[in-house]
JSON list of C-alpha atoms and ligand atoms in Angstrom, two decimals:
[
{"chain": "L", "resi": 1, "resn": "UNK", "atom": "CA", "xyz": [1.85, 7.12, -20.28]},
{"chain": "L", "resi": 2, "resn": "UNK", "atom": "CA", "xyz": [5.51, 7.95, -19.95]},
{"chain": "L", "resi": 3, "resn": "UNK", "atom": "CA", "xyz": [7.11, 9.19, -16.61]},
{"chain": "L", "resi": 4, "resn": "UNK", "atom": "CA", "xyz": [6.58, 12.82, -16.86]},
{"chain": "L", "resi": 5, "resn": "UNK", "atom": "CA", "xyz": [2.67, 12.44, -17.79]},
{"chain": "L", "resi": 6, "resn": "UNK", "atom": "CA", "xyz": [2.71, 10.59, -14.71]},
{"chain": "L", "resi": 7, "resn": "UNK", "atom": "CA", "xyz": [4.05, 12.82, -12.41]},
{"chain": "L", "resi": 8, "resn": "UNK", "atom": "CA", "xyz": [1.86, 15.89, -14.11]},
{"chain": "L", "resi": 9, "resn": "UNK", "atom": "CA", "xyz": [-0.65, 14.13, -13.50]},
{"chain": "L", "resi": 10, "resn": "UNK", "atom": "CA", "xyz": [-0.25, 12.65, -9.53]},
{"chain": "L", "resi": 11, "resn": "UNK", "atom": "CA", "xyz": [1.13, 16.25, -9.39]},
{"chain": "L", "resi": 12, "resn": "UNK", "atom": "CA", "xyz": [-2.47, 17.69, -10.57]},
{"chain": "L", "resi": 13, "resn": "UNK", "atom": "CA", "xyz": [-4.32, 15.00, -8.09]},
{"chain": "L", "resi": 14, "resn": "UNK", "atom": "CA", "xyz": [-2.09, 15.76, -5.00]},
{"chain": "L", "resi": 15, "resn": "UNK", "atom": "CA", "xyz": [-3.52, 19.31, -5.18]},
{"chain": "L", "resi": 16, "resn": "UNK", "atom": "CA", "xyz": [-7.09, 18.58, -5.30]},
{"chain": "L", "resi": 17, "resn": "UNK", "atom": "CA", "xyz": [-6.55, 16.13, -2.13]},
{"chain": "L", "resi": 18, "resn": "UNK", "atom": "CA", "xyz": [-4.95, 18.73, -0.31]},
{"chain": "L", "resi": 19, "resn": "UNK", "atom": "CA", "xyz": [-7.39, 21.02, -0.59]},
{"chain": "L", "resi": 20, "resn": "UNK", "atom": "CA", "xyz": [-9.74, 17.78, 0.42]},
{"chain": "L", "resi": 21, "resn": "UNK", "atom": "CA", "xyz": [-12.25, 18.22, 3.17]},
{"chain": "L", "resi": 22, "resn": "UNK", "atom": "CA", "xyz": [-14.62, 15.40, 2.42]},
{"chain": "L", "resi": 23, "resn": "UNK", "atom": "CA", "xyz": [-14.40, 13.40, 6.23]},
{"chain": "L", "resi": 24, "resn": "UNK", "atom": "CA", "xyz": [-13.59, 15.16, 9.28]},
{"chain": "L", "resi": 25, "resn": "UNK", "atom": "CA", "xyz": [-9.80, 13.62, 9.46]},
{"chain": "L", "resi": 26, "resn": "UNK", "atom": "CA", "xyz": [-8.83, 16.51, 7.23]},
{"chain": "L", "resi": 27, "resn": "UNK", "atom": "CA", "xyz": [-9.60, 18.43, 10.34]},
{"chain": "L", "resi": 28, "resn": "UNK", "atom": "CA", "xyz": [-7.45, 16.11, 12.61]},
{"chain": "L", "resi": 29, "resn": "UNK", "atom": "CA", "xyz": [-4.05, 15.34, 10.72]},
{"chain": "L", "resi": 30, "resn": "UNK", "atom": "CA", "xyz": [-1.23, 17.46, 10.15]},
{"chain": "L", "resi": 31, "resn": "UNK", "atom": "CA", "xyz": [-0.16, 16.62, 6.69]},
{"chain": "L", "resi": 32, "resn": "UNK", "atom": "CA", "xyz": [-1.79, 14.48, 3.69]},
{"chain": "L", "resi": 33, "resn": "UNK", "atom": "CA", "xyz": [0.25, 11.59, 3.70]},
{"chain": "L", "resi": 34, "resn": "UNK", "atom": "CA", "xyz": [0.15, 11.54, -0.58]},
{"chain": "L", "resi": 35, "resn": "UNK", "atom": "CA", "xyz": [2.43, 8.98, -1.67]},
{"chain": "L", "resi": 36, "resn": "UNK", "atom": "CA", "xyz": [5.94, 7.56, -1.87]},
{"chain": "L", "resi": 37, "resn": "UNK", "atom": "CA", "xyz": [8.07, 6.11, -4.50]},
{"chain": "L", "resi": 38, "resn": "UNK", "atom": "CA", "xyz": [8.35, 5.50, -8.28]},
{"chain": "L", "resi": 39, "resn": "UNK", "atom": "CA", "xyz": [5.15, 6.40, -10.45]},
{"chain": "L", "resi": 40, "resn": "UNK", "atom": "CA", "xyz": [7.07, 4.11, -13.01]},
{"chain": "L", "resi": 41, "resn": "UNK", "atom": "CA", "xyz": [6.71, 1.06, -10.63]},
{"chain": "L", "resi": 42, "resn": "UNK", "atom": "CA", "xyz": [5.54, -2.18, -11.51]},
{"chain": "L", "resi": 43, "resn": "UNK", "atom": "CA", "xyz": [4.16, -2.77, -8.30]},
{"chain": "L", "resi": 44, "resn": "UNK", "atom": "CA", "xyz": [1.86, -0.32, -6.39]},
{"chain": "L", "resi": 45, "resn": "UNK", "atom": "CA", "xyz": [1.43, -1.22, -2.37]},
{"chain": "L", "resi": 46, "resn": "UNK", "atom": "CA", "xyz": [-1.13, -0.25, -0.92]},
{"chain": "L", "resi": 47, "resn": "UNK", "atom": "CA", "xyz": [-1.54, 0.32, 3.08]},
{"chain": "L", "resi": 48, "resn": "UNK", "atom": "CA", "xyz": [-4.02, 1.10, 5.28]},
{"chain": "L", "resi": 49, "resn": "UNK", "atom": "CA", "xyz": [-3.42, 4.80, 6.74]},
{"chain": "L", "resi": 50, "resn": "UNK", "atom": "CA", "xyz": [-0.86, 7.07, 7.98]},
{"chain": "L", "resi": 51, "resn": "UNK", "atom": "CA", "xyz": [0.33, 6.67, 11.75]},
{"chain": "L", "resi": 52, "resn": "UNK", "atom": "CA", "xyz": [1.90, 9.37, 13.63]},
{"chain": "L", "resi": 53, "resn": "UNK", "atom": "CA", "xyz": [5.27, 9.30, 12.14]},
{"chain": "L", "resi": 54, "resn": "UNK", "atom": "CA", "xyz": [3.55, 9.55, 8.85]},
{"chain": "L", "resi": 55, "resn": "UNK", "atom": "CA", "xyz": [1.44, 12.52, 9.35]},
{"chain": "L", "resi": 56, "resn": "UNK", "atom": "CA", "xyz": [3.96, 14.29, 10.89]},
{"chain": "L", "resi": 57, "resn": "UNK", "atom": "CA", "xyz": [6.18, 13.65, 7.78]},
{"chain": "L", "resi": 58, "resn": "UNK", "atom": "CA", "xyz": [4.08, 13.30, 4.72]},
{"chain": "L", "resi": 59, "resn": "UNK", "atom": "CA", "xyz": [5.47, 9.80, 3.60]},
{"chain": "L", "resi": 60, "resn": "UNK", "atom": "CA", "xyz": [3.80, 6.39, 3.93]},
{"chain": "L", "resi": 61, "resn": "UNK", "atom": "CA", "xyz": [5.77, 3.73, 5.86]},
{"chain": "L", "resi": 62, "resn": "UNK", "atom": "CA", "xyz": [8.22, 5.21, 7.77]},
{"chain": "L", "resi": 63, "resn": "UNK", "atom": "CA", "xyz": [7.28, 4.68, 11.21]},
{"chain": "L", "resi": 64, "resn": "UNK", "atom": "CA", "xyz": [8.06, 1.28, 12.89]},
{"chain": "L", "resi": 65, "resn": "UNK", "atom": "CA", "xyz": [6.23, -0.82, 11.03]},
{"chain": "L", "resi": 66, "resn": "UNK", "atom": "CA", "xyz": [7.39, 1.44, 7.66]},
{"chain": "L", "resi": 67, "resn": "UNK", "atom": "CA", "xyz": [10.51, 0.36, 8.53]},
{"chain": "L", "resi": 68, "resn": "UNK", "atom": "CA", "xyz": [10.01, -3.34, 9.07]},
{"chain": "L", "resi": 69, "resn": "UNK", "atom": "CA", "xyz": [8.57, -2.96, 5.80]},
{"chain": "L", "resi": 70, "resn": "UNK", "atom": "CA", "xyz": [11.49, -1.73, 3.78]},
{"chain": "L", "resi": 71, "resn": "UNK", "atom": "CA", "xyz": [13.40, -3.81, 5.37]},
{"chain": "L", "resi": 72, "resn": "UNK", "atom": "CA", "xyz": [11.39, -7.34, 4.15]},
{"chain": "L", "resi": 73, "resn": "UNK", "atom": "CA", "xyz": [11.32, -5.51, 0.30]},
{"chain": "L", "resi": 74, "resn": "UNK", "atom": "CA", "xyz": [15.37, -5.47, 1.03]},
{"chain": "L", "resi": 75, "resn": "UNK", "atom": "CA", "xyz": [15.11, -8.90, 1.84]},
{"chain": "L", "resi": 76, "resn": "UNK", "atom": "CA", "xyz": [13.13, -10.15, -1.16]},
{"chain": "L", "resi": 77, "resn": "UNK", "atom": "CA", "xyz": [15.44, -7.64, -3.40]},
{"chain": "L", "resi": 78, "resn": "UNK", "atom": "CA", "xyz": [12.49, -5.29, -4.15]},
{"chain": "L", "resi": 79, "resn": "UNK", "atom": "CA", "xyz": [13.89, -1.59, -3.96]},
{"chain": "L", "resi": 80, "resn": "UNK", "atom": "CA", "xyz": [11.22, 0.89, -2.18]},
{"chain": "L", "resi": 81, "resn": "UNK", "atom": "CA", "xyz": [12.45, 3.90, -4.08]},
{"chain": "L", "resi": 82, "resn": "UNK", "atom": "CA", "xyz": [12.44, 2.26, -7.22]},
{"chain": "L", "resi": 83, "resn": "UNK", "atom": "CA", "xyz": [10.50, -1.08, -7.76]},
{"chain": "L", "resi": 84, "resn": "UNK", "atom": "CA", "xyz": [7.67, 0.88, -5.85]},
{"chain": "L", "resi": 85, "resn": "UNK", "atom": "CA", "xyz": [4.78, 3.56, -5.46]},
{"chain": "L", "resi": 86, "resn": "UNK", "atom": "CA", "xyz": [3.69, 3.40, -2.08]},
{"chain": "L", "resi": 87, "resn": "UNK", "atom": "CA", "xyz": [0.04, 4.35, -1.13]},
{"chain": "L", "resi": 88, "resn": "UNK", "atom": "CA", "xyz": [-2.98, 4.27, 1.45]},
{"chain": "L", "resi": 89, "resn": "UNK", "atom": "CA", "xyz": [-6.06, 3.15, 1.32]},
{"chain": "L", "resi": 90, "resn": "UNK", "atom": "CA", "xyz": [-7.04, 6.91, 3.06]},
{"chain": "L", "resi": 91, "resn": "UNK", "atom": "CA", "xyz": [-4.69, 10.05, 3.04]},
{"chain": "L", "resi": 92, "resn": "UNK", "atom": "CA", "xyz": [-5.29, 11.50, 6.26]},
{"chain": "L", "resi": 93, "resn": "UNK", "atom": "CA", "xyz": [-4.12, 10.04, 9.74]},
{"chain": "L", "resi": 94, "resn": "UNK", "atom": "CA", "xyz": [-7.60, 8.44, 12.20]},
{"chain": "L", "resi": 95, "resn": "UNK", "atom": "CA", "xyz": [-6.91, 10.12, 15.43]},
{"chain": "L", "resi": 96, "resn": "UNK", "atom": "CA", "xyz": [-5.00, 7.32, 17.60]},
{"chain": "L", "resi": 97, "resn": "UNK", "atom": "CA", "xyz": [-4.88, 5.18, 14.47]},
{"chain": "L", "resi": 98, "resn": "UNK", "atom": "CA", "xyz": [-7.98, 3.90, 14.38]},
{"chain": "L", "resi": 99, "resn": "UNK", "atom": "CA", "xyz": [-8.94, 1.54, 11.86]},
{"chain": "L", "resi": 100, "resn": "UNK", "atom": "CA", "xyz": [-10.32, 4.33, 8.97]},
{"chain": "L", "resi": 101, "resn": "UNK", "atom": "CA", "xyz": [-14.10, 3.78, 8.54]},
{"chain": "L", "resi": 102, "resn": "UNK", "atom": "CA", "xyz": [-15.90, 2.59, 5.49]},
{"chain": "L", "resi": 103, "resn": "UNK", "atom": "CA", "xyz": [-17.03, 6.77, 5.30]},
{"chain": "L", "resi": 104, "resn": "UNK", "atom": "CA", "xyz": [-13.99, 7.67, 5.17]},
{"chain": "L", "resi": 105, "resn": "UNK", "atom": "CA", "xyz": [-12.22, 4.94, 2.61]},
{"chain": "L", "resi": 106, "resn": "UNK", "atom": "CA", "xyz": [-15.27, 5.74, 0.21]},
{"chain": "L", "resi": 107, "resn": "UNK", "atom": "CA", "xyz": [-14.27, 9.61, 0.51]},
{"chain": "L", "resi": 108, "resn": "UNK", "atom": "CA", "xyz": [-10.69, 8.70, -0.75]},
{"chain": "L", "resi": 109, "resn": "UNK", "atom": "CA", "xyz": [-11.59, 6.19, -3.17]},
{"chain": "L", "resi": 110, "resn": "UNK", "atom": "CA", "xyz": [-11.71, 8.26, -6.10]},
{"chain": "L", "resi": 111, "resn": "UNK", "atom": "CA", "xyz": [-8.19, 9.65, -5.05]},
{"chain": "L", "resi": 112, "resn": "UNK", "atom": "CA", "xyz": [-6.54, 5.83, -4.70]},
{"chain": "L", "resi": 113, "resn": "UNK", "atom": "CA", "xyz": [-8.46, 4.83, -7.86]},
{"chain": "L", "resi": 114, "resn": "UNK", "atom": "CA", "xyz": [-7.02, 7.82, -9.78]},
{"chain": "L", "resi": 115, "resn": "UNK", "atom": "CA", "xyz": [-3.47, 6.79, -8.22]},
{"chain": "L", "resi": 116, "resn": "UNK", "atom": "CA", "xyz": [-4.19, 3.31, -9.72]},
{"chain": "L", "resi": 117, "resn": "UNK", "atom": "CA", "xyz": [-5.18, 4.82, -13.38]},
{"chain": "L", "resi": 118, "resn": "UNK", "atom": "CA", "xyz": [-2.55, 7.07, -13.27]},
{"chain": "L", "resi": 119, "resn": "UNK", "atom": "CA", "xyz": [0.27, 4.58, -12.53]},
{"chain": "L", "resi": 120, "resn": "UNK", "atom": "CA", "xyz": [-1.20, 1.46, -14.32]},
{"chain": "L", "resi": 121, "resn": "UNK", "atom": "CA", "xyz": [0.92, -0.84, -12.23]},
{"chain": "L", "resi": 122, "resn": "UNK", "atom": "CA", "xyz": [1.41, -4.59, -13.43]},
{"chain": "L", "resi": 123, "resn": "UNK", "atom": "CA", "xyz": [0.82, -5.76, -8.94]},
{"chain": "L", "resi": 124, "resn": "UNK", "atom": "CA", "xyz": [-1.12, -4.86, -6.43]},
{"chain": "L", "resi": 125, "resn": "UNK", "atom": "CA", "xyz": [0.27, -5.93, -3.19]},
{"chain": "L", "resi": 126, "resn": "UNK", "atom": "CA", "xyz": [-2.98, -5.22, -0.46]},
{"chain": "L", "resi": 127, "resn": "UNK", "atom": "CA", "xyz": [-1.05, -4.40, 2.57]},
{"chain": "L", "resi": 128, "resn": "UNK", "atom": "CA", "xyz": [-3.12, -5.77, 5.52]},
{"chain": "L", "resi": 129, "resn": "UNK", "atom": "CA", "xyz": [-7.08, -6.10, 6.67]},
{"chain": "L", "resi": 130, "resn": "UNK", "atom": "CA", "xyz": [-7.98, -2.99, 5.36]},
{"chain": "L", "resi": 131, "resn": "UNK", "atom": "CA", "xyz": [-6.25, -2.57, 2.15]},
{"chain": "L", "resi": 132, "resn": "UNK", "atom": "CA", "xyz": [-7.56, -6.58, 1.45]},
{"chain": "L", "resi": 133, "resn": "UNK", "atom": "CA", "xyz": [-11.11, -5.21, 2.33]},
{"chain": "L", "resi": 134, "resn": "UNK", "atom": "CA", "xyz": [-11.00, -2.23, 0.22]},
{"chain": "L", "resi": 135, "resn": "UNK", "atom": "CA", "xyz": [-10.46, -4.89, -2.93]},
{"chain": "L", "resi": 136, "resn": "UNK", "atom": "CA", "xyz": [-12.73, -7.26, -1.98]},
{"chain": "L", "resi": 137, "resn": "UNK", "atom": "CA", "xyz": [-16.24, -8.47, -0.51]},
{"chain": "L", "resi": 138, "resn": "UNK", "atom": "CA", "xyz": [-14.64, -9.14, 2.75]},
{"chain": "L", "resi": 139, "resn": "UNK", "atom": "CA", "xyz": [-14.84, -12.95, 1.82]},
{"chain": "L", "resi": 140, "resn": "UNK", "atom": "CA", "xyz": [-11.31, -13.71, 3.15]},
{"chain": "L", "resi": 141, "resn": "UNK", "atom": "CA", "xyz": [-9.21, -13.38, 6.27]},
{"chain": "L", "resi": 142, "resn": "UNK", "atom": "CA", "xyz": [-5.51, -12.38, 5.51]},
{"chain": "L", "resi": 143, "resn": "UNK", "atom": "CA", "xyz": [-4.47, -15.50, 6.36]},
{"chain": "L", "resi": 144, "resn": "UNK", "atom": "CA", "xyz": [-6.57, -17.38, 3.84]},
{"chain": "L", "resi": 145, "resn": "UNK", "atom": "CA", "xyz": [-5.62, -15.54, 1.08]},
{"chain": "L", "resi": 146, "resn": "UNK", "atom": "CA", "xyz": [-2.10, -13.98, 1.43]},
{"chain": "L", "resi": 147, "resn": "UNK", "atom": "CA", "xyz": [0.44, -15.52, -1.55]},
{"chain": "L", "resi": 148, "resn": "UNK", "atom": "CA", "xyz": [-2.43, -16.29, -3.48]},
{"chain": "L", "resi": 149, "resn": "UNK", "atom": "CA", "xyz": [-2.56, -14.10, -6.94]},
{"chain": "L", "resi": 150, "resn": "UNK", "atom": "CA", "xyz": [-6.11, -12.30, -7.53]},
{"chain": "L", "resi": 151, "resn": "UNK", "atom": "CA", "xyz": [-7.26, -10.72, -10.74]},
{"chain": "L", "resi": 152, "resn": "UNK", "atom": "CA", "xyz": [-8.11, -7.33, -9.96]},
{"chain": "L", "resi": 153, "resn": "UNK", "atom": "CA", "xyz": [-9.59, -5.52, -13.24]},
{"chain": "L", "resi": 154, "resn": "UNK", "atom": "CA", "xyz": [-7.65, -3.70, -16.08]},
{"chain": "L", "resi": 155, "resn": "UNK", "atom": "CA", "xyz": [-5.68, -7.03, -16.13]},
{"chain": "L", "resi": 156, "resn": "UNK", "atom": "CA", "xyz": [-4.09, -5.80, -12.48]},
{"chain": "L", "resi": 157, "resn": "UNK", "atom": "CA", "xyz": [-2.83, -8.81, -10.37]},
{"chain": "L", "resi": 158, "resn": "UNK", "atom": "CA", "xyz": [-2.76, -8.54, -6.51]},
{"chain": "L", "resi": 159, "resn": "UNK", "atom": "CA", "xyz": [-1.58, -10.05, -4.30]},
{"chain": "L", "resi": 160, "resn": "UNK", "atom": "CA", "xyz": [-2.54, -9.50, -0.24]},
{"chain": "L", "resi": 161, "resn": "UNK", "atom": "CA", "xyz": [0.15, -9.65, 2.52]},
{"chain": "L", "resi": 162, "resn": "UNK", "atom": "CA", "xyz": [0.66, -9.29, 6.25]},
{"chain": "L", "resi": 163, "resn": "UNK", "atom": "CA", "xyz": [0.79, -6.24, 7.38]},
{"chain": "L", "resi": 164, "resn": "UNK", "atom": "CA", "xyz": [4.07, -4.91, 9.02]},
{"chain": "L", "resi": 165, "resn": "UNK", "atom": "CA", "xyz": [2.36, -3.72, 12.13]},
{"chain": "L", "resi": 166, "resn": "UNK", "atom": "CA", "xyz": [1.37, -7.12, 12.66]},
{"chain": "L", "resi": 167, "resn": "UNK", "atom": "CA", "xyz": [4.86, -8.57, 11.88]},
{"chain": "L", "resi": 168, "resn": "UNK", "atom": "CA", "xyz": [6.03, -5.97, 14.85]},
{"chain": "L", "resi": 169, "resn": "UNK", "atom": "CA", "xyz": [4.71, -8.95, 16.90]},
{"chain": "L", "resi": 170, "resn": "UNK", "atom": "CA", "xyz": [5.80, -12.52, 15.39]},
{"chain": "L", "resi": 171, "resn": "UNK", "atom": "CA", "xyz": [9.42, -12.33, 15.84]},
{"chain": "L", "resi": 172, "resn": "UNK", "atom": "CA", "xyz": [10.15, -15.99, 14.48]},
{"chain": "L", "resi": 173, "resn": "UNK", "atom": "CA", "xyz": [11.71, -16.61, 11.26]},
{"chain": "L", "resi": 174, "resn": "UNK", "atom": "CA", "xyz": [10.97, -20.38, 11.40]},
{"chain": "L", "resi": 175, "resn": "UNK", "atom": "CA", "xyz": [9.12, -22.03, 8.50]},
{"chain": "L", "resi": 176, "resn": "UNK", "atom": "CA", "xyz": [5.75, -21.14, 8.14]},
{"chain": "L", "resi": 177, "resn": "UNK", "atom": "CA", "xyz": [6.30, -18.52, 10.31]},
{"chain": "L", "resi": 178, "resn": "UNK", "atom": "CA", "xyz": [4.58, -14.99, 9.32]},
{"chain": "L", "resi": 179, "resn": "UNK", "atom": "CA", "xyz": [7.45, -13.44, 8.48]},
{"chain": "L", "resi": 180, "resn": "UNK", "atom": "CA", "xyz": [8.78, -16.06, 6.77]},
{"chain": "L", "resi": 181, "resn": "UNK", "atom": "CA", "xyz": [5.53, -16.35, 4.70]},
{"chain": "L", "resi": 182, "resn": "UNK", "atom": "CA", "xyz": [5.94, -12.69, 3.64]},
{"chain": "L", "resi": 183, "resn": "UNK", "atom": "CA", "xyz": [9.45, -13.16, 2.89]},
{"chain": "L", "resi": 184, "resn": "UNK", "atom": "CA", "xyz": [8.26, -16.05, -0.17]},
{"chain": "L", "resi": 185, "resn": "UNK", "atom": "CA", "xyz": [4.98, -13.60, -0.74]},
{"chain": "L", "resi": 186, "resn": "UNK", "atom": "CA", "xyz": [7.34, -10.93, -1.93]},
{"chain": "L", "resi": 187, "resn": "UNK", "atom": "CA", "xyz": [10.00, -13.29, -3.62]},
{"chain": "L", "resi": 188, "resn": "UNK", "atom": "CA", "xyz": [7.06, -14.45, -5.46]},
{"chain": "L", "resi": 189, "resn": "UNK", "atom": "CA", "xyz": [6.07, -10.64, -6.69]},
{"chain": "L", "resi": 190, "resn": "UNK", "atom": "CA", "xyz": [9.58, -10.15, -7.59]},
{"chain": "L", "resi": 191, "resn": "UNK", "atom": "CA", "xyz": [9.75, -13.31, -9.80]},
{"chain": "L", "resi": 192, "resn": "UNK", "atom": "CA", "xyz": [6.46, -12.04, -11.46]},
{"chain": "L", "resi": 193, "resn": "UNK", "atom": "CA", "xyz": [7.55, -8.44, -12.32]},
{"chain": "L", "resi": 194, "resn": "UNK", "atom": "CA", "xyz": [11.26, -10.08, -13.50]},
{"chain": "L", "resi": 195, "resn": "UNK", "atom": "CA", "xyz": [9.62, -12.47, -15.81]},
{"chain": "L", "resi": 196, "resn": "UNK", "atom": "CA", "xyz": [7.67, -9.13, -17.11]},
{"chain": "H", "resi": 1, "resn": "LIG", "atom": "N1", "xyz": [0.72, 1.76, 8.30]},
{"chain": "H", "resi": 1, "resn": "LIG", "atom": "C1", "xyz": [0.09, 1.91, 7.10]},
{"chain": "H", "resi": 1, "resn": "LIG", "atom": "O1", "xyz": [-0.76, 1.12, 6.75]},
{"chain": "H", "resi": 1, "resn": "LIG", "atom": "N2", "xyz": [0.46, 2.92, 6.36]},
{"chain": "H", "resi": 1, "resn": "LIG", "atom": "C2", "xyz": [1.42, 3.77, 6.68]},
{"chain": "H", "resi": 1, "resn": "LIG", "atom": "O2", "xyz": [1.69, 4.67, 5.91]},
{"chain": "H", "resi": 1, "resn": "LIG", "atom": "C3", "xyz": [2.05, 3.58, 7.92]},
{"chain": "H", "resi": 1, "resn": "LIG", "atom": "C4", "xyz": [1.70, 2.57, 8.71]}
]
């Protein structure tokens, strides 16, 4: 699908989730926090759900921890803008961001799944708890799967990391440290896309 299929098509989708009243946080939130980023990306990343500074704006990540975040792509040389489409797992903000329930995930899930089709991106990156537990059985913590590659379907690789709330909190940069873990999770999606 070239580029401008793409967009005609995310374009198409973004109306029908606007109008979306499925759960009860269409109710609650003040804008549909779509997407961000390339539609041409390699690499789709996937959060969990718009905070305040998201709803208010209409653009994942770029709140505090959205801003941690582009900063450790920076790091690893991944461009948000362009190495990236940027995603929730839901649309709408939980009131005091709450953890979205499995109700309301399954209500978006035909919008994030549509994202996926649309974009066809080579990497997943599952962007915390609840984007991890969207993709999977809930057989792994975070921390026992993060770095490690997973076959998705449709020949999609992902790849979980911490999430940049979390990272709000572990300041150290030692070795081993979480940050420092994410830093080689996303040199390691980098190499993959280059080798591409
Ligand atoms: N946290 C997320 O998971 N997504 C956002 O868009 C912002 C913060």
């Amino acid at each position: 699908m070239d580029i401008e299929v793409k967009q005609k098509a995310l374009l198409e989708l973004k109306k029908v989730v606007f109008q979306c009243k499925a759960c009860d946080l269409a109710a609650t939130c003040t804008n549909k926090v779509f997407s961000d980023g390339n539609p041409g990306a390699k690499i789709m990343l996937i959060g969990e759900a718009p905070g305040a500074e998201e709803d208010a704006s209409g653009i994942p990540f770029v709140g505090r921890a959205g801003k941690l975040l582009t900063q450790l792509l920076t790091d690893a040389g991944i461009d948000r803008q362009n190495d990236l489409y940027i995603v929730n797992t839901v649309k709408c903000r939980p009131p005091n961001n709450r953890v979205p329930t499995d109700f309301e995930k399954k209500c978006c899930s035909d919008y994030l799944s549509a994202q996926i089709n649309i974009v066809k991106p080579k990497v997943i990156v599952l962007c915390g708890a609840t984007a991890l537990k969207s993709f999977s059985k809930g057989e792994y913590t975070i921390s026992q799967i993060r770095g490690q590659w997973i076959d998705l379907f449709d020949g999609i690789k992902a790849m979980a990391i911490f999430h940049p709330s979390f990272l709000l909190r572990k300041h150290s940069l030692d070795e081993g440290s979480p940050r420092d873990l994410t830093h080689k999770d996303l040199l390691r999606i980098k190499r993959f896309i280059e080798k591409d």
